[in-house]
XYZ file of C-alpha atoms in Angstrom:
739
model
C 23.019 -9.592 15.545
C 25.900 -7.174 16.133
C 25.959 -4.860 19.149
C 25.178 -1.323 18.129
C 25.216 2.003 19.887
C 21.791 3.591 20.481
C 22.033 5.913 17.484
C 22.985 3.142 15.107
C 20.322 0.864 16.587
C 17.673 3.520 15.907
C 18.951 3.833 12.334
C 18.759 0.038 11.956
C 15.158 0.058 13.173
C 14.347 2.715 10.576
C 15.977 0.505 7.945
C 13.694 -2.403 8.932
C 10.618 -0.189 8.685
C 11.575 1.370 5.356
C 12.557 -2.049 3.949
C 9.113 -3.464 4.732
C 7.553 -0.504 2.927
C 9.842 -1.076 -0.059
C 9.014 -4.791 -0.139
C 5.306 -3.917 -0.079
C 5.812 -1.530 -3.004
C 7.683 -4.260 -4.907
C 4.806 -6.694 -4.291
C 2.157 -4.221 -5.351
C 4.033 -3.304 -8.544
C 4.613 -6.980 -9.484
C 0.977 -7.929 -8.885
C -0.192 -4.945 -10.956
C 2.084 -6.011 -13.865
C 0.891 -9.622 -13.588
C -2.639 -8.378 -14.276
C -1.936 -5.495 -16.696
C 1.295 -6.434 -18.362
C 4.907 -5.228 -17.980
C 5.232 -1.515 -17.237
C 8.661 0.178 -17.551
C 7.862 2.634 -14.767
C 6.988 -0.149 -12.307
C 9.939 -2.329 -13.397
C 12.231 0.613 -12.511
C 10.393 0.994 -9.210
C 10.933 -2.654 -8.332
C 14.621 -2.401 -9.238
C 15.064 0.767 -7.161
C 13.407 -0.850 -4.157
C 15.724 -3.886 -4.327
C 18.766 -1.650 -4.905
C 17.879 0.540 -1.929
C 17.453 -2.440 0.369
C 20.775 -3.881 -0.757
C 22.635 -0.599 -0.306
C 21.170 0.047 3.144
C 21.778 -3.537 4.260
C 25.455 -3.094 3.317
C 25.776 -0.115 5.634
C 24.806 -2.314 8.591
C 26.943 -5.282 7.515
C 23.956 -7.509 6.698
C 25.961 -9.555 4.212
C 23.302 -12.263 3.714
C 20.725 -9.669 2.671
C 23.295 -7.982 0.375
C 24.276 -11.344 -1.198
C 20.726 -12.471 -1.845
C 19.414 -9.070 -2.988
C 22.369 -8.618 -5.349
C 21.391 -11.772 -7.200
C 17.795 -10.583 -7.278
C 18.976 -7.192 -8.540
C 20.853 -8.864 -11.397
C 17.644 -10.436 -12.704
C 15.765 -7.168 -12.316
C 18.520 -5.329 -14.180
C 18.209 -7.706 -17.089
C 14.451 -7.346 -17.078
C 14.530 -3.521 -17.098
C 17.205 -3.519 -19.855
C 15.071 -5.801 -22.015
C 17.533 -8.752 -21.968
C 14.996 -10.831 -20.018
C 11.219 -10.720 -20.186
C 8.932 -10.246 -17.192
C 7.096 -13.526 -17.456
C 4.499 -14.865 -14.982
C 7.156 -17.344 -13.843
C 9.572 -14.553 -13.160
C 6.889 -12.600 -11.275
C 6.266 -15.591 -9.028
C 9.989 -15.924 -8.423
C 10.381 -12.231 -7.636
C 7.419 -12.328 -5.192
C 8.959 -15.334 -3.445
C 12.323 -13.514 -3.233
C 10.575 -10.521 -1.645
C 8.930 -12.814 0.931
C 12.329 -14.324 1.645
C 13.985 -10.977 2.246
C 11.071 -9.988 4.522
C 11.452 -13.287 6.418
C 15.162 -12.628 6.925
C 14.494 -9.100 8.209
C 11.846 -10.438 10.621
C 14.368 -12.947 11.959
C 16.901 -10.168 12.513
C 14.355 -8.119 14.436
C 13.348 -11.022 16.634
C 16.919 -12.439 16.851
C 15.538 -15.780 15.603
C 18.083 -18.242 14.199
C 18.338 -19.144 10.514
C 16.921 -22.632 10.772
C 17.177 -25.428 8.220
C 13.891 -24.439 6.574
C 15.089 -20.882 5.995
C 18.472 -22.034 4.625
C 16.841 -24.555 2.303
C 14.526 -21.851 0.988
C 17.516 -19.587 0.517
C 19.370 -22.193 -1.577
C 16.258 -22.989 -3.613
C 15.598 -19.334 -4.515
C 19.266 -18.680 -5.326
C 19.206 -21.674 -7.660
C 16.016 -20.395 -9.341
C 17.516 -16.948 -9.706
C 20.613 -18.458 -11.316
C 18.425 -20.442 -13.683
C 16.420 -17.338 -14.572
C 19.594 -15.372 -15.199
C 21.013 -18.197 -17.337
C 24.501 -18.225 -18.740
C 25.653 -14.934 -20.145
C 24.663 -14.850 -23.768
C 27.400 -14.444 -26.288
C 27.201 -11.181 -28.175
C 25.301 -11.444 -31.368
C 27.163 -8.445 -32.691
C 30.168 -9.617 -34.754
C 33.269 -7.413 -34.535
C 34.178 -5.641 -37.752
C 37.117 -7.498 -39.261
C 39.024 -6.521 -42.336
C 36.928 -9.026 -44.257
C 33.588 -7.468 -43.333
C 34.517 -3.776 -43.178
C 33.004 -3.556 -46.655
C 29.658 -4.789 -45.271
C 29.682 -1.947 -42.743
C 30.338 0.729 -45.317
C 27.531 -0.549 -47.548
C 25.350 1.615 -45.237
C 27.533 4.722 -45.539
C 26.021 7.802 -47.093
C 28.321 10.604 -48.298
C 26.608 13.777 -47.243
C 27.159 17.465 -47.437
C 29.072 19.459 -44.759
C 25.796 20.445 -43.171
C 25.398 16.893 -41.864
C 27.734 17.899 -38.995
C 24.711 19.315 -37.200
C 22.444 16.423 -38.173
C 20.169 15.258 -35.320
C 19.457 11.611 -34.582
C 16.589 11.310 -36.993
C 15.574 8.852 -39.654
C 18.841 9.487 -41.625
C 20.669 7.544 -38.946
C 18.131 5.067 -37.640
C 14.635 5.127 -36.230
C 15.405 2.041 -34.141
C 18.454 3.542 -32.382
C 18.311 4.502 -28.711
C 21.622 6.456 -28.817
C 22.982 9.046 -31.215
C 26.754 9.395 -31.356
C 28.271 12.460 -32.973
C 31.961 11.668 -33.493
C 34.715 13.935 -34.933
C 38.174 12.451 -34.772
C 41.100 14.730 -34.021
C 43.533 15.809 -36.774
C 46.380 13.805 -35.155
C 44.464 10.506 -34.731
C 46.616 8.683 -37.343
C 49.837 10.104 -35.939
C 48.843 8.846 -32.513
C 48.611 5.343 -33.924
C 44.809 5.145 -33.756
C 42.549 3.587 -36.369
C 39.072 5.194 -36.430
C 37.496 1.984 -37.710
C 38.858 0.036 -34.722
C 36.613 2.166 -32.470
C 33.595 1.267 -34.593
C 34.531 -2.433 -34.362
C 34.834 -2.178 -30.600
C 31.576 -0.269 -30.407
C 29.803 -3.236 -31.995
C 30.833 -5.335 -29.005
C 28.319 -3.318 -26.985
C 25.396 -3.192 -29.358
C 24.174 -2.649 -32.941
C 25.190 0.172 -35.264
C 21.795 0.814 -36.839
C 22.904 3.615 -39.088
C 26.059 5.445 -39.996
C 26.736 8.688 -41.921
C 30.291 9.662 -42.803
C 31.093 13.366 -42.398
C 33.398 14.749 -45.102
C 32.977 18.452 -44.542
C 36.447 18.732 -42.969
C 38.198 17.272 -46.018
C 40.441 19.961 -47.632
C 40.918 20.226 -51.377
C 43.180 17.501 -52.706
C 46.388 19.564 -53.112
C 46.146 20.686 -49.449
C 45.384 17.195 -48.007
C 47.875 15.703 -45.582
C 47.891 11.918 -45.841
C 48.910 11.608 -42.162
C 46.054 13.773 -40.912
C 42.570 12.476 -40.034
C 39.602 14.398 -41.354
C 36.929 11.775 -40.610
C 33.734 12.240 -38.672
C 30.679 10.044 -38.172
C 27.050 10.420 -37.125
C 26.003 7.009 -35.692
C 22.749 5.486 -34.740
C 23.457 2.960 -31.975
C 21.199 0.474 -30.225
C 22.545 -0.910 -26.967
C 21.546 -1.676 -23.357
C 24.898 -0.245 -22.145
C 24.781 3.010 -20.204
C 26.266 6.286 -21.380
C 29.506 6.002 -19.387
C 30.251 2.520 -20.834
C 29.723 3.696 -24.395
C 31.923 6.789 -23.919
C 34.652 4.563 -22.488
C 35.031 3.105 -26.006
C 36.566 6.429 -27.082
C 38.695 6.883 -23.992
C 41.984 6.874 -25.937
C 40.958 9.673 -28.309
C 38.670 11.786 -26.102
C 41.347 14.443 -25.532
C 41.894 15.137 -29.219
C 38.468 14.278 -30.617
C 34.951 15.630 -30.231
C 32.520 12.995 -28.966
C 28.878 13.738 -28.199
C 26.556 10.978 -27.008
C 22.879 11.774 -26.745
C 19.788 9.616 -26.474
C 17.865 9.360 -29.740
C 14.759 11.565 -29.931
C 12.591 8.425 -29.575
C 14.266 7.808 -26.201
C 13.789 11.225 -24.686
C 10.377 10.261 -23.367
C 11.923 7.267 -21.614
C 14.513 9.531 -19.937
C 11.774 11.891 -18.828
C 9.902 8.941 -17.257
C 13.081 7.762 -15.547
C 13.606 11.265 -14.116
C 10.071 11.325 -12.730
C 10.559 7.837 -11.219
C 13.625 8.931 -9.181
C 13.064 8.709 -5.428
C 12.435 12.020 -3.687
C 15.793 13.407 -2.500
C 17.560 16.720 -2.300
C 19.493 16.455 -5.603
C 21.118 19.028 -7.831
C 20.433 19.206 -11.528
C 23.642 17.404 -12.483
C 23.036 14.642 -9.907
C 19.582 13.969 -11.367
C 20.958 13.656 -14.899
C 23.787 11.368 -13.741
C 21.293 9.237 -11.795
C 19.248 8.429 -14.910
C 22.344 7.926 -17.079
C 21.868 10.830 -19.528
C 25.042 12.467 -18.195
C 28.310 10.885 -16.981
C 30.182 12.011 -13.909
C 33.085 13.098 -16.073
C 30.829 15.230 -18.268
C 29.313 16.766 -15.167
C 32.762 17.747 -13.874
C 33.666 19.333 -17.209
C 30.420 21.269 -17.267
C 30.945 22.494 -13.662
C 34.450 23.605 -14.573
C 33.029 25.584 -17.498
C 30.429 27.128 -15.195
C 33.138 28.100 -12.716
C 35.037 29.847 -15.512
C 31.942 31.832 -16.468
C 31.468 32.767 -12.778
C 35.034 34.161 -12.629
C 34.373 36.327 -15.641
C 31.263 37.695 -14.013
C 28.984 36.115 -16.600
C 27.267 33.321 -14.715
C 25.797 30.709 -17.054
C 23.282 28.183 -15.684
C 24.494 24.571 -15.725
C 21.568 23.476 -17.866
C 22.533 25.908 -20.615
C 26.127 24.682 -20.553
C 25.029 21.040 -20.843
C 22.841 21.845 -23.878
C 25.488 24.088 -25.507
C 28.150 21.403 -25.110
C 25.775 18.780 -26.528
C 26.028 16.699 -23.417
C 22.284 16.547 -22.755
C 19.285 17.517 -24.875
C 17.181 20.433 -23.774
C 13.918 18.481 -23.122
C 15.839 16.199 -20.730
C 17.361 19.178 -18.938
C 13.928 20.760 -18.570
C 12.531 17.478 -17.179
C 15.371 17.363 -14.644
C 14.710 20.971 -13.631
C 11.041 20.177 -13.053
C 11.999 17.095 -11.013
C 14.387 19.212 -8.950
C 11.560 21.664 -8.214
C 9.252 18.754 -7.236
C 11.909 17.400 -4.929
C 12.357 20.734 -3.196
C 8.606 20.988 -2.652
C 8.496 17.404 -1.414
C 11.478 17.992 0.906
C 9.701 21.004 2.304
C 6.575 18.958 2.956
C 8.565 16.059 4.429
C 10.305 18.369 6.884
C 6.888 18.903 8.383
C 6.372 15.180 8.953
C 7.607 13.183 11.964
C 7.888 9.434 12.451
C 6.338 8.460 15.798
C 6.220 5.014 17.432
C 2.714 3.558 17.763
C 3.324 2.877 21.458
C 3.987 6.572 22.085
C 0.682 7.446 20.370
C -1.143 4.848 22.465
C 0.377 6.417 25.630
C -0.715 9.870 24.458
C -4.318 8.678 23.895
C -4.349 7.066 27.337
C -3.302 10.366 28.894
C -5.937 12.211 26.911
C -8.490 9.716 28.275
C -7.497 10.547 31.805
C -7.657 14.234 30.901
C -11.259 13.730 29.680
C -12.190 12.164 33.049
C -10.474 14.985 35.004
C -12.211 17.582 32.828
C -15.599 15.977 33.523
C -14.902 16.062 37.267
C -13.866 19.734 37.043
C -17.092 20.622 35.264
C -19.167 18.655 37.758
C -17.670 20.422 40.781
C -17.941 23.787 39.053
C -21.678 23.166 38.588
C -22.089 22.198 42.249
C -20.502 25.457 43.417
C -22.962 27.407 41.245
C -20.280 29.991 40.442
C -20.953 31.301 36.963
C -17.342 32.345 36.215
C -15.953 28.965 37.342
C -18.604 27.065 35.425
C -17.824 29.074 32.248
C -14.113 28.384 32.712
C -14.785 24.656 33.196
C -16.906 24.604 30.072
C -14.102 26.244 28.092
C -11.607 23.657 29.419
C -13.992 20.833 28.482
C -14.262 22.202 24.941
C -10.486 22.374 24.597
C -10.111 18.875 25.979
C -12.588 17.608 23.392
C -10.467 19.207 20.627
C -7.324 17.653 22.098
C -9.089 14.312 22.198
C -10.088 14.556 18.508
C -6.574 15.678 17.530
C -4.892 12.839 19.460
C -7.205 10.266 17.904
C -6.522 11.637 14.397
C -2.823 10.994 14.934
C -3.616 7.281 15.170
C -5.741 7.198 12.040
C -4.375 5.465 8.949
C -5.729 4.964 5.451
C -7.502 1.707 4.957
C -5.155 1.140 1.982
C -2.535 0.025 4.578
C -4.994 -2.674 5.592
C -5.955 -3.613 2.018
C -2.439 -3.712 0.597
C -1.793 -7.315 1.689
C -4.893 -8.693 -0.038
C -3.741 -8.632 -3.711
C -1.107 -11.168 -2.837
C -3.527 -13.246 -0.712
C -6.082 -13.375 -3.569
C -3.375 -14.243 -6.109
C -1.884 -17.111 -4.100
C -5.210 -18.492 -2.878
C -6.666 -18.453 -6.407
C -3.736 -20.482 -7.642
C -4.144 -22.963 -4.818
C -7.810 -23.354 -5.652
C -7.193 -23.437 -9.387
C -9.544 -20.507 -10.003
C -9.165 -17.290 -11.979
C -10.109 -14.506 -9.543
C -9.402 -10.796 -9.655
C -9.504 -8.358 -6.739
C -11.107 -4.912 -6.843
C -10.555 -2.363 -4.044
C -12.406 0.881 -3.438
C -12.283 3.532 -0.756
C -8.607 3.050 0.109
C -8.493 6.652 1.372
C -11.001 5.945 4.158
C -9.417 6.447 7.552
C -9.644 4.226 10.575
C -7.830 3.773 13.874
C -4.556 1.844 13.619
C -5.502 -0.368 16.566
C -8.825 -1.109 14.847
C -6.976 -2.094 11.653
C -4.802 -4.563 13.566
C -7.822 -6.257 15.148
C -9.868 -6.482 11.953
C -7.097 -7.896 9.702
C -7.631 -11.558 10.537
C -11.455 -11.471 10.235
C -11.127 -9.794 6.816
C -8.528 -12.302 5.747
C -10.853 -15.178 6.631
C -13.835 -13.582 4.835
C -11.838 -13.064 1.641
C -10.445 -16.607 1.593
C -13.872 -18.033 2.450
C -15.477 -16.095 -0.407
C -12.885 -17.432 -2.827
C -13.320 -20.997 -1.656
C -17.099 -21.197 -1.097
C -18.428 -18.232 -3.065
C -16.650 -18.153 -6.408
C -17.577 -21.104 -8.607
C -15.203 -23.019 -10.885
C -14.711 -21.515 -14.352
C -16.838 -24.280 -16.026
C -19.786 -23.614 -13.708
C -19.570 -19.865 -14.260
C -19.565 -20.250 -18.020
C -22.559 -22.602 -17.881
C -24.691 -19.964 -16.147
C -23.512 -17.140 -18.416
C -20.922 -15.573 -16.139
C -17.389 -14.642 -17.192
C -14.842 -17.347 -16.295
C -12.974 -14.923 -14.078
C -14.527 -14.373 -10.669
C -14.320 -11.097 -8.726
C -13.732 -10.333 -5.058
C -14.316 -6.686 -4.055
C -13.172 -4.846 -0.928
C -14.931 -1.548 -0.244
C -14.544 0.874 2.633
C -16.488 4.024 3.469
C -17.496 6.229 6.368
C -21.109 5.824 7.495
C -23.033 7.342 10.446
C -19.985 8.115 12.528
C -18.322 4.782 11.887
C -16.547 2.667 9.248
C -18.176 0.169 6.893
C -15.990 -2.437 5.188
C -17.584 -4.776 2.641
C -16.272 -8.066 1.263
C -18.240 -8.950 -1.866
C -18.072 -11.735 -4.426
C -19.965 -12.436 -7.674
C -20.257 -16.120 -6.946
C -23.185 -18.454 -6.408
C -24.422 -16.782 -3.217
C -25.312 -18.571 0.007
C -27.351 -21.786 -0.336
C -30.272 -21.269 2.046
C -31.504 -24.840 1.876
C -28.053 -26.311 2.479
C -27.442 -24.072 5.481
C -30.847 -24.940 6.923
C -30.222 -28.694 6.387
C -26.797 -28.560 8.107
C -28.285 -26.560 10.985
C -30.973 -29.175 11.463
C -28.367 -31.945 11.495
C -26.395 -30.112 14.164
C -29.473 -29.351 16.245
C -29.078 -25.594 15.868
C -32.708 -25.183 14.812
C -35.858 -27.302 14.846
C -37.903 -28.401 11.902
C -40.927 -26.372 12.899
C -39.044 -23.077 13.165
C -39.854 -20.438 10.550
C -36.755 -18.347 9.900
C -36.105 -15.373 7.604
C -33.217 -15.406 5.130
C -31.169 -13.211 7.448
C -31.692 -15.573 10.377
C -30.749 -18.574 8.187
C -27.612 -16.822 6.918
C -26.622 -15.911 10.476
C -26.344 -19.629 11.307
C -22.982 -19.785 9.492
C -21.526 -17.928 12.512
C -22.380 -20.834 14.851
C -19.321 -22.586 16.323
C -18.287 -25.600 14.249
C -20.726 -24.853 11.444
C -19.605 -25.547 7.857
C -21.339 -26.413 4.630
C -18.117 -27.635 2.941
C -18.332 -31.167 1.605
C -14.576 -31.672 1.770
C -11.841 -30.402 4.063
C -9.084 -28.369 2.411
C -6.211 -26.157 3.451
C -8.460 -23.152 2.871
C -11.621 -24.110 4.775
C -14.022 -26.820 5.691
C -13.214 -27.497 9.352
C -15.968 -25.246 10.765
C -13.417 -23.050 12.513
C -13.390 -19.377 11.579
C -16.734 -17.750 10.952
C -17.703 -17.858 14.626
C -14.280 -16.372 15.470
C -14.847 -13.732 12.782
C -18.027 -12.557 14.484
C -16.443 -12.689 17.980
C -13.493 -10.618 16.823
C -15.700 -8.070 15.153
C -18.017 -7.745 18.138
C -15.055 -7.478 20.467
C -14.314 -4.098 18.870
C -17.954 -3.020 19.194
C -18.670 -3.843 15.585
C -21.271 -5.974 13.862
C -21.425 -8.001 10.634
C -24.336 -8.327 8.244
C -24.837 -10.817 5.419
C -26.544 -9.978 2.132
C -26.776 -12.694 -0.517
C -28.594 -13.177 -3.778
C -28.636 -16.766 -5.153
C -26.609 -16.983 -8.342
C -25.311 -13.396 -8.076
C -23.053 -13.428 -5.019
C -22.771 -12.358 -1.407
C -21.665 -9.341 0.587
C -20.311 -9.423 4.151
C -20.809 -5.910 5.566
C -18.790 -5.006 8.658
C -19.788 -1.959 10.726
C -17.020 -0.617 12.995
C -16.673 2.360 15.346
C -14.063 4.976 14.464
C -11.977 4.332 17.575
C -11.649 1.911 20.469
C -10.452 4.338 23.126
C -12.883 7.235 23.605
C -16.485 7.496 22.538
C -19.391 9.856 22.997
C -21.626 8.297 25.624
C -25.303 8.839 26.358
C -25.799 8.625 30.189
C -28.961 7.119 31.590
C -30.126 6.340 35.126
C -31.302 2.910 36.269
C -32.660 3.275 39.805
C -29.866 5.194 41.527
C -26.986 4.015 39.224
C -25.619 5.504 36.015
C -25.180 3.463 32.836
C -23.774 4.522 29.434
C -25.256 3.844 25.978
C -22.874 4.509 23.059
C -24.257 7.625 21.346
C -23.764 6.081 17.924
C -26.562 3.597 18.764
C -29.043 6.204 19.997
C -31.719 7.433 17.563
C -34.026 9.451 19.823
C -35.498 9.791 23.342
C -39.160 9.593 24.255
C -41.397 9.833 27.289
C -42.581 6.461 28.514
C -46.259 6.071 27.406
C -48.686 6.108 30.260
C -51.109 3.985 28.256
C -49.915 0.983 26.241
C -51.813 -0.972 23.646
C -49.943 -4.248 23.508
C -47.911 -4.927 26.615
C -44.202 -4.789 25.849
C -44.700 -2.479 22.860
C -45.370 1.155 22.209
C -46.536 2.918 19.090
C -43.952 5.090 17.405
C -45.116 6.934 14.290
C -47.745 4.285 13.565
C -45.197 1.487 13.942
C -44.884 -0.958 16.885
C -41.666 -0.507 18.865
C -40.575 -3.393 21.162
C -39.640 -2.262 24.666
C -36.959 -3.596 26.964
C -36.933 -2.552 30.630
C -33.239 -2.213 31.636
C -34.220 -2.034 35.309
C -35.607 -5.562 35.002
C -32.641 -6.782 32.967
C -30.151 -5.694 35.623
C -32.404 -6.385 38.640
C -32.721 -2.733 39.625
C -35.662 -1.606 41.799
C -36.840 1.701 40.406
C -37.689 4.230 43.143
C -39.996 6.326 40.974
C -42.202 4.312 38.666
C -44.047 7.431 37.519
C -41.195 9.024 35.667
C -39.553 6.879 33.064
C -38.142 7.460 29.595
C -37.558 5.415 26.452
C -34.263 5.543 24.605
C -34.661 4.264 21.040
C -31.512 2.413 19.922
C -30.636 0.640 16.682
C -28.264 -2.158 15.826
C -28.212 -3.002 12.132
C -31.792 -3.511 11.042
C -33.032 -4.091 14.591
C -34.561 -1.243 16.597
C -35.766 -1.347 20.175
C -36.900 1.072 22.898
C -34.932 0.740 26.187
C -36.897 1.846 29.232
C -34.731 3.767 31.757
C -35.404 5.627 35.006
C -33.977 8.877 33.694
C -31.844 10.607 31.044
C -28.655 12.399 32.160
C -27.291 13.663 28.817
C -24.191 13.172 26.701
C -20.627 13.030 27.843
C -17.214 12.023 26.456
C -16.594 8.496 27.680
C -13.223 6.845 28.144
C -13.550 3.081 27.647
C -12.018 0.994 30.433
C -11.793 -2.800 30.014
C -13.597 -4.976 32.521
C -11.687 -7.419 34.711
C -11.931 -11.164 34.242
C -14.619 -11.322 36.962
C -17.017 -9.083 35.028
C -16.099 -9.495 31.337
C -18.696 -12.245 30.834
C -21.637 -10.293 32.335
C -24.267 -10.266 29.586
C -25.293 -6.853 28.308
C -22.168 -5.092 29.609
C -19.402 -4.369 27.089
C -16.978 -2.309 29.199
C -16.989 0.474 31.768
C -15.991 4.125 32.244
C -15.166 6.419 35.125
C -17.438 9.366 35.646
C -16.384 12.826 36.798
C -17.478 12.102 40.395
C -15.295 8.986 40.495
C -18.143 6.499 40.081
C -17.761 3.541 37.691
C -20.504 3.371 35.029
C -21.043 0.274 32.916
C -21.187 0.724 29.147
C -24.069 -1.225 27.641
C -23.568 -3.906 24.980
C -26.428 -2.962 22.667
C -26.119 -5.909 20.192
C -26.186 -8.448 23.031
C -29.170 -6.818 24.720
C -31.168 -6.782 21.485
C -30.272 -10.443 20.720
C -31.289 -11.531 24.221
C -34.582 -9.666 23.926
C -35.311 -11.286 20.546
C -34.473 -14.716 21.918
C -36.876 -14.246 24.863
C -39.568 -12.857 22.549
C -39.265 -15.926 20.311
C -40.123 -18.205 23.300
C -42.845 -15.985 24.670
C -45.672 -14.275 22.919
C -45.060 -11.041 24.834
C -42.507 -9.491 27.195
C -44.285 -7.882 30.116
C -42.900 -4.688 31.575
C -43.914 -3.886 35.174
């Protein structure tokens, strides 16, 4: 790619980012219309997105992008004008073209060459675009020759002089989308012009759907001059041409004649929609009207000249009033443009308060805040050791401010889950076609926020769950109809906040998990024994075993036993967990629980012997005194319910110095609850997560570590793993003894 100065390089990077957003908007609009039918507003949005990409690419000399997008824009222009129809085939083609543009932009960013595969795809899509455009259709509107002038005037009505002010109503044509009010100048004949020739030429651009001849200017017969023109017409005109093109028809007589071109009343609503669909920009009233085609640039210049004249006389007249008085634009359209102008000003004011920041800069800021949290904890610790009340109060105030800074920094990295969900409509569409199934996607909770780094790590697991649900969960249409279900299956993505974390659900209305089939496959692979008695949840959890698959055939979608174990590993690597809920014949739900952030958490500090360990506060339910008398060894009674106990000193080979004073921290992971026996409770503290080195990352029961205020390193406990290990040991032994 060309060498650019730093300022231009930054602008090019912005172009790449904005183009990806525009391509995503195009894809979302096309997928919506595929499901709900063509929508004029979204067609315009798709066209504007392609047009913006093409224009911006031209500024940077990206000729290949300009060339390809121009051909794409031609097809979109015909679709929005009604010449072509937005068929499912065209939607597929447009989606492929969007992917191709995105691929080209990705290659530019990475400086990758345009290989043979890319060039072949480029030629294929260009050929398909050419085929979709077709040869330019010959006009179906025959010019008015001398032989058929009579046919034209069969529609003429002779009306009274009051028709001069006639609006574009039913007298002209209800099917027209333009109303032309035409009054030829008195010297038209002397200038060698034939009024009917303009009507013949007009029919090259569209259909004259109605015509009324104006005779109010005719003088009485004795005063009539045979060389003077007294004709005027009110014309209903249907055409896909824009206003400027239609006015060009009358270019030779515009100086001596009066020509007003307004959209028919039935089209005013369409113009108001087009105005609202304009991209947010700082535009003046005239620029807005020119942008939607209700006003030409020449008309705008004339109106501005008239406004300047009124300014010089000291009688300022608003531009909107001039446009209405001169019959250049109708009043409802002017009012719509004024409202859009006000919206743009408010939007510009809001945008000026926004700032685009690189994700890497935010990550650096969060890292610094993490170090600040550690320094603040040390400051508070030393202030407490000095026992100086003023210093301790100051340290507490600093700690409170640091906590607010931490929360603010983390909020900067939060994004709506809609940014994560937006790629799935296309995935569901393409996968459903590959599988030959009719499947729709429903999404809820798109406004739920989560950490950007969390979204990046959870994308692949979600993708696999969705594709797996479509392949294994949703039945074929014939099977669904046989059991009384609609032929179309449904995949649902749902996100919500829950207990200080995020819950994302992937649901389907398919056949549900086959318990017997899973159990049979697990027996074949030796994952379980025939004498084991397992609950539904334990059976369902077997699908996360490495290499496990119930697919009878291998496909491009699934069946190789690679994926579900990776899904669980990836989810647990971000301190999350996944639950399975399934009802035979009604479908399954994969429920993913995630923490809000990966960087800083609230930690609950406990003591094991002389060392400090951290339990994530989100897992802690309550703290209890260790019972001096136990009924069943390894259990304690909590509100008339048995609570299994796990001695962390024994787990980590710690020799407790004071056996008489111990506490129980009740923790929960999913549906599992357990009491962890510790030597002491030290309280809560903000905890900065530090990754473990390769030497310690496989230590069971330890997820990561943190640095305490006194400089000591404290391990952060992996609660899910500890509970699983305890359950595994309990399954082999009748009781777990705690000494």
